XYZ file of C-alpha atoms in Angstrom:
750
model
C 0.156 -0.069 -0.031
C 2.995 2.772 0.037
C 2.891 3.444 -3.448
C -0.367 4.137 -3.041
C -0.069 6.517 0.037
C 3.207 8.434 -1.601
C 2.751 12.046 -3.693
C 3.420 11.584 -6.987
C 6.043 14.552 -7.386
C 8.414 14.143 -4.019
C 8.017 10.715 -3.383
C 6.736 10.839 0.958
C 3.490 10.314 2.103
C 1.028 12.434 1.412
C 0.866 15.311 3.455
C -2.403 17.966 3.024
C -3.557 15.816 0.001
C -4.881 18.197 -2.994
C -7.741 16.010 -5.347
C -7.611 17.106 -9.272
C -9.909 17.349 -11.249
C -8.560 13.805 -13.089
C -8.976 11.643 -10.240
C -5.218 11.956 -8.850
C -3.610 13.067 -5.325
C -0.878 15.585 -4.804
C 0.054 17.222 -1.855
C -0.474 21.091 -1.322
C 3.460 21.980 -1.193
C 3.810 20.201 -3.934
C 1.045 21.904 -6.193
C 2.738 24.735 -5.130
C 6.076 23.755 -6.453
C 4.314 22.984 -10.006
C 2.205 25.883 -10.801
C 2.709 27.216 -14.075
C 1.753 30.520 -15.901
C 1.137 30.438 -19.917
C 3.209 32.443 -21.807
C -0.318 34.057 -23.498
C -1.586 37.125 -21.525
C 0.451 39.958 -20.387
C 2.368 39.901 -17.051
C 4.218 42.717 -15.267
C 7.336 43.254 -16.799
C 10.600 41.869 -15.392
C 11.373 43.428 -11.761
C 8.679 46.145 -11.886
C 6.776 44.107 -9.372
C 7.211 43.273 -5.744
C 7.396 41.241 -3.217
C 4.560 42.730 -1.353
C 2.156 41.751 -4.183
C 3.843 37.841 -4.673
C 4.819 37.640 -8.216
C 8.494 37.427 -9.947
C 8.435 36.811 -13.689
C 10.699 33.825 -13.501
C 13.080 33.027 -16.993
C 14.459 29.809 -17.764
C 18.336 31.287 -16.388
C 16.627 31.030 -13.237
C 15.423 27.172 -13.286
C 18.376 26.838 -10.984
C 17.113 28.655 -8.114
C 13.834 26.379 -7.861
C 15.788 23.489 -6.653
C 16.438 25.501 -3.243
C 12.439 25.634 -2.686
C 12.106 21.903 -3.919
C 13.886 19.154 -4.904
C 10.794 17.314 -6.154
C 10.291 20.451 -8.604
C 8.590 17.645 -11.717
C 9.129 20.772 -14.417
C 5.085 19.968 -15.686
C 2.980 22.287 -17.331
C 1.542 23.116 -20.908
C 4.617 23.828 -23.203
C 3.778 26.164 -25.513
C 7.351 27.291 -27.313
C 7.496 31.473 -27.260
C 10.970 33.224 -26.926
C 10.723 33.771 -22.899
C 12.053 30.396 -22.126
C 13.349 27.866 -24.061
C 10.576 25.513 -23.128
C 7.776 28.327 -22.891
C 7.392 28.116 -19.293
C 7.442 30.575 -16.673
C 7.754 28.411 -12.977
C 6.452 30.381 -9.818
C 8.207 30.244 -6.527
C 6.507 28.318 -3.836
C 6.353 31.516 -1.713
C 4.754 33.107 -4.845
C 1.497 31.412 -5.039
C -0.569 31.819 -2.231
C -2.483 28.389 -1.141
C -5.303 30.501 -0.430
C -6.635 34.280 -2.241
C -6.176 35.986 -5.117
C -2.531 37.016 -4.597
C -0.581 39.917 -5.901
C -0.614 41.299 -9.857
C -0.630 38.263 -11.253
C -3.460 36.790 -13.710
C -4.507 33.920 -12.443
C -6.458 33.262 -14.496
C -3.832 31.933 -16.838
C -2.224 29.802 -14.115
C -1.663 26.489 -14.822
C -1.232 22.980 -13.451
C -0.439 19.386 -14.429
C -1.318 16.425 -13.350
C 2.354 14.468 -13.225
C 1.039 11.189 -13.256
C -1.511 11.574 -16.343
C -0.364 14.852 -17.128
C -3.468 16.559 -17.741
C -3.426 19.812 -17.445
C -6.296 22.182 -15.426
C -6.531 25.818 -14.816
C -6.611 27.826 -11.714
C -8.992 30.190 -11.212
C -9.389 32.909 -8.725
C -9.431 31.414 -5.722
C -5.845 29.710 -6.497
C -5.383 26.343 -4.959
C -8.269 26.533 -2.733
C -10.485 25.586 -5.304
C -9.039 22.304 -5.651
C -11.025 20.300 -2.735
C -9.328 18.248 0.198
C -9.250 14.657 -0.194
C -9.204 14.140 3.982
C -9.463 10.759 3.070
C -6.330 9.829 1.863
C -5.604 11.969 5.071
C -7.049 10.287 7.261
C -5.621 6.377 6.342
C -2.097 8.141 5.778
C -2.101 9.179 9.636
C -3.545 5.378 10.083
C -0.857 3.774 7.946
C 2.277 6.144 10.133
C 0.783 4.890 13.392
C 0.498 1.194 12.663
C 4.255 1.763 11.093
C 5.999 4.065 13.473
C 3.754 0.973 16.360
C 5.494 -2.401 14.058
C 9.131 -0.632 13.493
C 11.636 -1.979 15.892
C 15.010 -0.973 15.723
C 18.925 -2.054 16.476
C 19.884 -1.906 19.399
C 23.552 -2.060 19.052
C 24.157 0.675 16.677
C 26.657 3.346 17.714
C 24.173 6.583 15.517
C 21.314 6.718 13.896
C 20.148 2.733 14.770
C 18.665 1.222 11.532
C 15.299 -1.213 11.401
C 16.308 -4.108 13.476
C 15.910 -7.997 11.360
C 16.510 -10.273 13.787
C 16.086 -10.362 17.110
C 17.561 -13.178 19.022
C 15.266 -14.865 21.622
C 18.875 -15.577 23.890
C 20.172 -12.831 24.043
C 16.894 -10.242 23.899
C 18.670 -8.390 21.759
C 17.320 -6.572 18.262
C 19.809 -6.387 15.625
C 20.519 -4.958 11.872
C 21.652 -6.932 9.056
C 25.278 -6.063 10.150
C 25.520 -5.794 13.336
C 23.965 -9.429 13.154
C 26.801 -10.299 11.101
C 29.679 -8.434 13.085
C 28.485 -8.856 17.300
C 26.510 -12.316 16.089
C 27.476 -14.163 13.734
C 25.942 -17.793 12.789
C 28.620 -19.876 14.147
C 30.397 -21.615 17.072
C 28.094 -21.486 20.267
C 26.584 -18.696 18.772
C 24.968 -20.884 16.010
C 22.264 -22.820 18.090
C 20.682 -19.742 19.554
C 17.069 -18.317 17.902
C 17.257 -16.000 15.542
C 13.207 -14.840 14.836
C 11.510 -12.221 13.313
C 11.549 -8.575 15.391
C 7.585 -8.765 14.218
C 7.583 -11.740 15.966
C 9.504 -10.554 19.132
C 7.016 -7.403 19.090
C 3.909 -9.291 18.586
C 5.248 -11.347 22.218
C 6.489 -8.455 23.174
C 3.398 -7.214 23.022
C 1.655 -9.655 24.363
C 3.171 -9.322 27.540
C 2.729 -5.786 28.028
C -0.566 -6.111 27.346
C -0.812 -8.870 30.388
C 1.293 -6.171 32.446
C -1.455 -3.658 32.067
C -4.263 -5.608 32.909
C -2.910 -6.174 36.419
C -2.433 -2.374 36.976
C -5.470 0.433 37.171
C -6.976 2.363 34.569
C -5.781 5.861 33.695
C -7.769 7.842 31.564
C -7.432 9.296 28.643
C -9.216 12.104 26.735
C -11.483 11.319 24.561
C -10.380 10.790 20.891
C -10.991 14.181 18.701
C -13.762 13.251 16.085
C -12.915 13.919 12.439
C -14.590 17.303 11.090
C -16.675 17.431 8.868
C -15.478 18.234 4.819
C -17.494 21.355 3.811
C -17.903 23.109 0.105
C -14.470 24.849 -1.176
C -17.450 27.754 -2.418
C -19.915 27.732 1.061
C -16.457 27.114 3.954
C -19.708 27.036 6.322
C -21.818 24.706 4.605
C -21.325 20.779 4.394
C -21.470 18.205 1.669
C -24.994 17.019 1.503
C -25.930 15.996 -1.352
C -24.462 14.565 -4.791
C -24.393 15.545 -8.422
C -25.001 13.345 -10.641
C -23.710 14.935 -13.477
C -20.383 16.644 -12.417
C -20.066 13.678 -10.036
C -19.229 15.344 -7.391
C -20.947 16.915 -3.398
C -22.148 19.772 -2.614
C -23.687 21.380 -0.333
C -27.310 22.819 0.106
C -26.506 26.336 -0.941
C -24.341 25.136 -4.196
C -28.152 24.015 -5.486
C -30.227 26.803 -4.876
C -27.493 29.254 -6.186
C -24.441 27.798 -7.383
C -23.954 26.232 -11.008
C -25.479 22.902 -9.684
C -28.795 23.685 -9.747
C -30.656 22.852 -12.594
C -28.781 19.573 -11.919
C -30.259 15.679 -11.316
C -28.535 15.705 -7.588
C -29.182 12.614 -4.618
C -28.221 11.584 -1.569
C -25.135 12.337 -0.108
C -25.365 8.633 2.006
C -27.382 7.232 -0.445
C -24.396 6.789 -3.017
C -22.030 7.039 -0.407
C -23.261 3.083 0.719
C -24.575 2.269 -3.492
C -20.458 3.525 -4.907
C -18.949 1.435 -1.463
C -20.713 -1.764 -2.685
C -19.560 -0.862 -6.444
C -16.061 -0.473 -5.061
C -16.300 -3.972 -3.147
C -17.759 -5.984 -5.610
C -15.011 -4.746 -8.257
C -12.617 -5.687 -5.282
C -13.950 -8.830 -4.965
C -12.506 -9.773 -8.834
C -9.450 -7.744 -8.005
C -9.264 -10.382 -5.051
C -9.564 -13.441 -7.133
C -6.795 -12.135 -9.594
C -4.406 -11.532 -6.573
C -5.303 -14.799 -5.261
C -4.345 -16.444 -8.760
C -1.235 -14.609 -9.260
C 0.036 -15.348 -5.913
C -0.477 -19.134 -6.855
C 1.031 -18.864 -9.924
C 4.018 -16.875 -7.857
C 4.245 -19.842 -6.130
C 3.927 -22.092 -8.999
C 7.023 -20.779 -10.590
C 9.023 -20.348 -7.506
C 8.745 -24.079 -6.911
C 9.626 -24.657 -10.779
C 12.788 -22.513 -9.947
C 13.483 -25.100 -7.588
C 12.534 -28.155 -9.882
C 14.235 -26.702 -12.575
C 17.202 -26.541 -10.108
C 17.586 -29.890 -9.329
C 16.024 -31.385 -12.600
C 19.474 -29.379 -14.086
C 21.553 -31.354 -11.454
C 20.141 -34.742 -12.991
C 20.499 -33.372 -16.168
C 24.384 -32.265 -15.738
C 24.912 -35.403 -13.742
C 23.734 -37.245 -16.824
C 26.287 -35.446 -19.759
C 28.605 -36.128 -18.126
C 28.539 -39.454 -17.722
C 27.510 -39.461 -21.360
C 30.528 -38.276 -21.941
C 32.848 -39.632 -19.659
C 31.348 -42.820 -21.345
C 32.618 -41.722 -25.054
C 35.983 -40.791 -23.347
C 36.467 -44.206 -21.747
C 35.693 -45.717 -25.103
C 37.682 -43.676 -26.978
C 40.658 -44.316 -23.984
C 40.061 -48.078 -24.951
C 40.551 -47.533 -28.178
C 42.995 -45.573 -27.883
C 44.651 -48.481 -25.659
C 43.854 -50.768 -29.424
C 45.152 -48.906 -31.613
C 49.147 -47.888 -29.021
C 49.420 -51.650 -28.591
C 49.232 -52.231 -32.968
C 51.392 -49.731 -33.434
C 54.020 -51.414 -30.355
C 53.927 -54.596 -32.320
C 54.866 -53.003 -35.653
C 57.394 -51.136 -33.837
C 59.148 -53.702 -31.805
C 58.608 -56.491 -35.961
C 61.248 -53.330 -37.259
C 63.511 -53.642 -35.178
C 63.687 -57.237 -34.677
C 64.240 -57.539 -38.547
C 66.348 -54.664 -38.879
C 68.380 -56.037 -35.409
C 68.332 -59.519 -37.143
C 69.571 -57.948 -40.142
C 72.619 -56.041 -38.707
C 73.727 -59.562 -36.379
C 73.334 -61.292 -39.801
C 75.431 -58.365 -42.403
C 77.506 -58.318 -38.960
C 78.821 -61.870 -38.900
C 79.151 -61.789 -42.862
C 81.421 -58.726 -43.040
C 83.348 -60.245 -40.073
C 84.003 -63.407 -42.140
C 85.082 -61.177 -44.970
C 87.325 -59.182 -43.255
C 89.104 -61.846 -42.319
C 89.271 -63.126 -45.327
C 91.069 -60.802 -47.447
C 93.338 -60.267 -44.380
C 94.573 -63.244 -44.788
C 95.173 -63.487 -48.904
C 96.851 -60.047 -47.818
C 98.791 -61.885 -46.033
C 99.561 -64.668 -48.766
C 100.474 -61.704 -51.192
C 102.870 -60.770 -49.467
C 105.105 -64.227 -49.208
C 107.939 -64.706 -51.792
C 107.734 -68.686 -51.736
C 105.757 -69.133 -55.890
C 105.281 -72.863 -55.083
C 103.167 -72.169 -51.234
C 101.226 -69.838 -53.270
C 100.241 -71.530 -55.645
C 99.532 -74.471 -53.773
C 96.609 -72.387 -52.025
C 95.937 -69.915 -54.778
C 93.634 -71.714 -56.605
C 91.664 -72.027 -52.670
C 91.637 -68.475 -51.716
C 90.350 -67.761 -55.683
C 87.503 -69.384 -54.965
C 86.570 -68.425 -51.667
C 87.427 -64.811 -52.776
C 84.604 -65.535 -55.772
C 81.697 -67.246 -53.628
C 82.214 -64.328 -50.849
C 82.381 -61.692 -53.448
C 78.546 -64.248 -54.191
C 76.815 -64.018 -50.968
C 76.961 -59.405 -51.092
C 74.674 -60.551 -54.543
C 72.105 -57.174 -54.900
C 69.700 -56.218 -52.276
C 72.100 -57.974 -49.891
C 72.874 -54.747 -48.861
C 69.177 -53.340 -48.261
C 67.124 -52.798 -45.699
C 64.554 -55.337 -45.386
C 61.664 -52.732 -43.713
C 61.489 -48.889 -43.511
C 61.563 -46.629 -41.404
C 57.794 -45.445 -41.734
C 54.816 -47.256 -40.446
C 52.193 -48.379 -43.056
C 49.419 -47.478 -40.558
C 46.937 -44.742 -41.977
C 44.315 -43.686 -39.372
C 41.086 -42.039 -40.705
C 39.866 -39.444 -37.353
C 38.483 -36.550 -39.930
C 34.909 -37.810 -39.942
C 34.598 -38.619 -36.415
C 36.317 -35.709 -35.475
C 33.188 -33.776 -37.544
C 30.852 -36.021 -35.876
C 31.979 -34.676 -32.744
C 32.384 -31.040 -33.437
C 28.965 -31.390 -34.466
C 27.374 -33.490 -31.110
C 24.511 -31.783 -29.630
C 21.227 -32.044 -28.065
C 17.996 -33.179 -30.373
C 14.805 -34.134 -29.672
C 12.334 -36.817 -31.426
C 15.106 -38.602 -32.751
C 16.427 -41.433 -32.392
C 19.969 -41.688 -30.473
C 22.718 -42.411 -32.868
C 24.947 -43.598 -29.665
C 24.841 -46.991 -28.426
C 25.752 -47.144 -25.463
C 22.649 -44.894 -23.350
C 23.514 -43.264 -20.339
C 20.860 -42.945 -17.031
C 21.390 -41.230 -13.136
C 21.925 -43.314 -10.420
C 18.389 -44.562 -10.078
C 16.477 -42.687 -12.102
C 13.364 -43.210 -13.112
C 13.315 -42.984 -17.133
C 11.879 -43.604 -20.019
C 12.027 -42.957 -24.063
C 8.954 -42.166 -24.752
C 9.884 -39.905 -27.659
C 10.731 -43.092 -29.065
C 7.721 -44.366 -31.124
C 7.478 -47.625 -32.959
C 6.674 -46.819 -36.668
C 3.098 -46.619 -37.842
C 1.408 -47.172 -40.999
C 2.105 -50.312 -41.512
C 0.949 -50.266 -45.177
C 2.633 -47.013 -46.592
C 5.635 -48.278 -44.661
C 5.560 -51.654 -46.492
C 5.127 -50.016 -49.730
C 8.034 -47.731 -49.676
C 10.268 -50.540 -48.541
C 9.113 -51.872 -51.682
C 7.076 -54.821 -50.595
C 4.453 -55.691 -52.414
C 1.074 -57.291 -51.535
C 0.847 -61.056 -52.452
C 4.193 -62.147 -52.968
C 5.319 -65.945 -51.976
C 7.806 -64.621 -49.407
C 5.126 -62.919 -47.438
C 7.012 -59.961 -44.816
C 6.313 -60.983 -41.268
C 7.360 -59.564 -37.864
C 10.658 -59.652 -36.312
C 11.315 -63.202 -34.840
C 12.885 -62.386 -31.454
C 16.078 -61.825 -31.234
C 19.085 -64.317 -29.294
C 20.653 -63.061 -26.652
C 25.009 -63.735 -26.389
C 24.939 -64.214 -22.953
C 28.735 -64.507 -23.333
C 28.938 -60.834 -24.248
C 26.831 -59.603 -21.465
C 27.820 -58.843 -18.479
C 27.878 -56.347 -15.745
C 31.070 -54.196 -13.648
C 30.113 -52.184 -10.803
C 26.467 -50.186 -11.759
C 26.538 -50.805 -15.208
C 25.091 -53.640 -17.518
C 26.114 -54.413 -20.941
C 23.238 -56.669 -23.145
C 24.151 -57.922 -26.884
C 22.077 -59.819 -29.171
C 21.139 -61.011 -32.474
C 18.671 -62.147 -35.419
C 18.197 -65.780 -35.595
C 15.948 -65.289 -39.048
C 15.451 -63.396 -41.388
C 12.169 -61.729 -42.718
C 11.026 -60.601 -45.575
C 10.554 -56.814 -44.514
C 13.910 -55.539 -43.399
C 14.303 -54.766 -39.160
C 14.387 -51.420 -38.234
C 15.559 -50.560 -34.889
C 15.305 -52.871 -31.846
C 13.488 -52.032 -27.935
C 16.045 -53.488 -24.793
C 13.683 -52.881 -21.798
C 14.950 -53.689 -18.315
C 12.598 -53.709 -14.676
C 13.420 -51.542 -11.816
C 15.226 -54.013 -9.800
C 13.138 -54.811 -7.580
C 10.925 -57.559 -9.390
C 8.705 -54.106 -11.012
C 7.486 -52.747 -14.257
C 9.448 -53.103 -17.323
C 11.109 -49.618 -18.914
C 12.336 -48.889 -22.268
C 16.359 -47.975 -22.030
C 17.453 -47.975 -25.415
C 15.607 -47.733 -28.858
C 18.029 -48.626 -32.406
C 20.014 -50.373 -35.269
C 22.920 -51.054 -32.762
C 22.862 -54.958 -31.519
C 25.647 -53.982 -28.137
C 23.730 -51.383 -25.748
C 25.623 -50.854 -21.962
C 23.399 -49.370 -19.142
C 25.297 -46.980 -16.736
C 23.727 -45.509 -13.465
C 21.933 -48.952 -12.605
C 21.129 -49.287 -8.763
C 23.829 -51.219 -6.405
C 23.454 -54.276 -5.376
C 20.648 -55.200 -7.177
C 19.006 -57.965 -10.001
C 17.548 -56.579 -12.906
C 15.693 -58.639 -15.753
C 16.740 -57.813 -19.159
C 15.027 -58.454 -22.930
C 14.081 -56.610 -26.549
C 12.660 -57.557 -29.423
C 13.339 -55.806 -32.960
C 10.583 -54.298 -35.152
C 9.591 -53.503 -38.643
C 7.350 -51.948 -41.156
C 5.218 -54.269 -40.086
C 5.143 -54.610 -36.125
C 6.752 -55.589 -33.028
C 8.019 -59.025 -32.999
C 7.715 -61.503 -29.906
C 10.560 -60.541 -26.321
C 13.745 -62.181 -25.901
C 14.321 -64.840 -22.912
C 15.181 -62.624 -20.101
C 18.133 -62.965 -18.817
C 19.310 -61.927 -14.896
C 21.723 -59.275 -14.454
C 23.708 -58.427 -10.792
C 25.342 -55.405 -10.517
C 28.280 -54.945 -7.845
C 27.739 -55.953 -4.147
C 29.132 -51.629 -3.646
C 30.033 -48.977 -5.852
C 33.618 -48.706 -6.760
C 35.024 -45.743 -8.080
C 38.576 -43.048 -8.399
C 39.171 -39.444 -8.366
C 37.116 -37.444 -11.941
C 40.515 -35.943 -13.585
C 38.154 -34.239 -16.132
C 35.908 -32.303 -13.564
C 38.609 -31.904 -10.522
C 40.236 -28.163 -10.308
C 44.017 -28.014 -12.690
C 45.807 -28.042 -9.500
C 44.779 -30.600 -8.856
C 47.284 -33.467 -9.869
C 46.033 -37.593 -10.247
C 48.278 -40.528 -9.531
C 48.283 -44.423 -8.511
C 45.491 -45.090 -11.935
C 43.264 -42.008 -9.945
C 42.897 -42.983 -6.440
C 45.297 -40.381 -5.021
C 45.092 -36.595 -4.849
C 46.804 -33.977 -3.817
C 47.724 -30.217 -4.766
C 50.129 -27.600 -6.119
C 48.734 -24.392 -5.296
C 48.744 -23.778 -1.306
C 44.736 -22.791 -1.661
C 41.643 -24.724 -1.056
C 41.038 -27.312 -4.138
C 38.587 -29.451 -5.404
C 38.273 -33.071 -6.387
C 35.100 -35.210 -8.083
C 34.429 -38.901 -7.419
C 33.609 -40.721 -10.662
C 30.240 -42.500 -8.683
C 26.448 -40.334 -9.202
C 24.611 -41.407 -6.292
C 20.733 -40.860 -5.809
C 19.650 -44.381 -4.098
C 20.810 -46.889 -1.565
C 23.189 -47.024 1.039
C 27.295 -46.044 0.001
C 30.427 -46.134 2.347
C 33.902 -44.563 1.079
C 36.778 -43.782 2.999
C 40.472 -41.415 2.288
C 43.315 -42.095 3.898
C 45.553 -39.371 5.325
C 49.322 -39.736 2.858
C 50.789 -37.004 3.848
C 49.340 -33.874 7.097
C 52.022 -31.261 6.918
C 51.825 -27.717 8.549
C 47.921 -28.530 10.171
C 45.980 -27.453 6.898
C 41.856 -27.930 6.735
C 40.673 -30.616 4.538
C 37.168 -31.352 4.030
C 35.534 -34.230 3.214
C 32.431 -35.191 2.160
C 29.403 -34.936 -1.376
C 28.360 -32.641 -3.471
C 27.118 -31.741 -7.372
C 28.152 -31.657 -10.039
C 28.687 -28.028 -10.385
C 30.287 -27.253 -6.673
C 32.772 -24.454 -7.580
C 36.262 -25.840 -7.517
C 38.281 -23.353 -6.605
C 37.577 -23.014 -2.993
C 36.911 -25.129 0.370
C 34.587 -27.754 -0.030
C 31.574 -26.318 1.423
C 30.944 -23.165 0.940
C 28.585 -22.926 -1.350
C 24.821 -24.780 -1.536
C 25.859 -27.729 -3.432
C 28.314 -29.249 -0.816
C 28.226 -31.155 2.771
C 31.348 -31.105 3.852
C 33.414 -31.802 7.043
C 36.824 -30.203 7.204
C 39.069 -31.494 9.864
C 42.645 -30.655 11.535
C 44.874 -31.970 13.819
C 42.962 -30.897 16.675
C 38.977 -30.410 15.941
C 36.069 -30.660 12.989
C 33.267 -28.160 11.838
C 30.961 -29.769 9.792
C 29.801 -26.859 6.967
C 27.003 -25.869 4.193
C 26.768 -22.976 2.830
C 29.387 -21.341 4.268
C 27.760 -22.601 7.553
C 29.943 -24.309 10.079
C 28.485 -26.318 13.271
C 28.260 -29.105 15.036
C 32.378 -28.108 16.420
C 34.107 -31.510 17.563
C 36.865 -32.267 18.979
C 39.703 -34.174 17.352
C 41.353 -34.307 14.380
C 43.791 -35.854 11.647
C 47.093 -36.962 11.371
C 49.434 -38.806 8.688
C 47.846 -42.376 8.432
C 44.594 -41.072 9.741
C 41.657 -42.691 7.941
C 37.975 -40.483 7.456
C 35.692 -42.632 6.362
C 32.196 -41.580 4.997
C 28.942 -42.617 5.365
C 25.789 -41.384 2.500
C 22.679 -43.270 3.622
C 20.391 -41.730 0.315
C 16.966 -44.355 2.387
C 17.338 -41.793 5.577
C 18.359 -38.877 3.607
C 21.866 -38.697 5.263
C 25.368 -38.211 5.712
C 27.467 -39.768 8.765
C 31.364 -39.092 9.114
C 33.796 -41.392 10.232
C 37.550 -40.768 11.486
C 39.696 -43.459 11.891
C 36.725 -45.677 12.076
C 34.703 -44.404 15.342
C 31.890 -41.968 14.085
C 32.972 -38.261 14.310
C 30.041 -36.304 15.774
C 26.912 -36.826 15.196
C 24.763 -37.226 11.757
C 26.048 -34.594 9.930
C 23.669 -33.597 7.818
C 19.507 -34.288 6.931
C 16.493 -34.070 4.392
C 19.185 -35.035 1.229
C 18.029 -35.494 -1.978
C 19.241 -35.261 -5.442
C 22.323 -36.769 -7.219
C 25.572 -36.625 -5.100
C 29.293 -36.971 -5.330
C 31.521 -37.822 -3.508
C 34.144 -34.676 -2.923
C 37.389 -33.977 -1.149
C 39.060 -30.345 -1.250
C 42.229 -29.883 -0.240
C 45.951 -27.929 -1.152
C 49.313 -28.527 -1.481
C 49.759 -29.674 2.008
C 47.580 -32.772 2.334
C 47.952 -36.124 0.278
C 45.056 -39.252 0.041
C 43.861 -42.043 -1.174
C 40.720 -42.766 -1.552
C 39.414 -46.295 -0.614
C 36.708 -47.870 -2.231
C 34.013 -50.809 -2.001
C 33.784 -51.116 1.358
C 31.038 -52.996 4.007
C 28.860 -50.289 5.449
C 29.543 -49.542 9.199
C 26.434 -51.508 11.566
C 26.030 -49.288 14.538
C 25.592 -44.918 14.278
C 24.850 -42.538 16.534
C 21.949 -39.634 15.734
């Protein structure tokens, strides 16, 4: 209601409001500030009139001086260009135009006032501003509103100067605080975190109730009776009260106005009758507005709930997207390893061939060199008979040795180049074009779902209009090999397997049909023997489904469809997921200062600031427990352990934002932290070799911490919902290793 009671010129609550013909209100003082004189008609020459006469001729250079009289000059008026000022307006200061009478030498018939809301101008007659009725109704409402606001306003008790309105009241300290004083003197941590802070209105209502109870025990005091509000009088006949309503002018008038005024021949009705009639009309109009306001409030609640739903859906969808991308990266990594293995084998083969050739050539060269040296020594001998005895044999040996170095013997058997070519252009183009799509079949054979999410691929509809599709495929009715629906696929059990909470299934077609198979539908139940749901629709015959529940048995089946219809289901296969979760730290989502080693099981940091790393698993149901072993602990840092959303901040301590729930601990004590709120300080810390356990129970929706196998403090957090990932924050003084696949602790203290 504030805006309804504020003057459109000064912005403050109405003071002595007057009612303009356009039904808008304005303060009397503000009306004096915006009254203007139009250029038409003559005005006293500049400087010729005295202040006693109440007039002064202002040109546009004097407009700046108006700020001394009012900072809320609206500048509205009848803007007719003239030579005396740029905007064609002469402004009279507040001291020149009185609230009443004629005043001086100003030609009142040319004065006007413009409504600052609707910009409608109205002339001011010889009565001046007294010609406008005073809105006593609004004045009364403003008075009551000021009294109620003064009674409700409670000031801060700790502000040194100019105390502001309090925002909270501490029931234990019995003190009202404003927001800055509450942050400075009463932070929500340590022992003060247990204090109960309530809005001042609750504390004020309790105090007023106590005051009333105390006042009831004391003798009543005599108060002077309240003065009744003076009835409104006619502007033209000040001694007469309003008693009649003019239907033509739609204003209340007095009896004399009917006898001698301009309303003498107008249609009139009793004021009380019209008062009740207009009240009834206003009440009926308010009923309609009230219904709309109620609908608007419900709509706002719906929008606020939608914000929360969008947040939760966004978190789950982000986790799903990360899992899908991680699946692609993992598949690419596996294929890279296979290709590297081929390259390694090719390299080793080439190296072996070259080494064998080096060995063989070295041996032959040594034999040839020895024979050459022997022949040279024989040539040096001077015994002809002895030389001739062995010369024939030596000539044959030299010729035979020369024949061994035939063409090709001195050429490498393999080249240094690898005759392997890897074409990645098409795959790279596909990756660059990877984007979200709607109402399209997935092009990937691996469909990832978040842990426990009930998702049905309803957008993958089976074909309709079999006749049209048969004609499109070129299948004519009446052919001997009449087409039929596909036979039940055969599950290849040797290729079906589970790993952690993922399941891979493979199948093949048992018999060909006349109409080609267009796709397959893979269905899984909920792990508890419930209804089946579609998890994949497409043309691939191998599918991996991630995000299943741990320690659950799923029934799976598959069917094929073509242009004729849908075939029968295959036999059902039972897939058992792991009893507990096995996971590592996730290098893809970790901060760039995080260093992962030991196959991503050990983490450290290059920065003195806290950095966050998440786990590769995402949980939304079930009970999960893992531990973190402290490998190195220097200079008493504060590492934090817990769970977080996928989009939690990575460059600050875990628990500083509203997307992480953690316990940060030093060598002596620990605190629980969420959204930068510290609670439940507990004695006992960590050191090198210690273990920190994290128990996430999404059945009870709680998070509990352990140190060295013993529960540390009470249950840390409750009412947890959504998808959570293991998380750790640390700096360069800490190194930890994660331990997964552990049994859940048996006894938990609340």
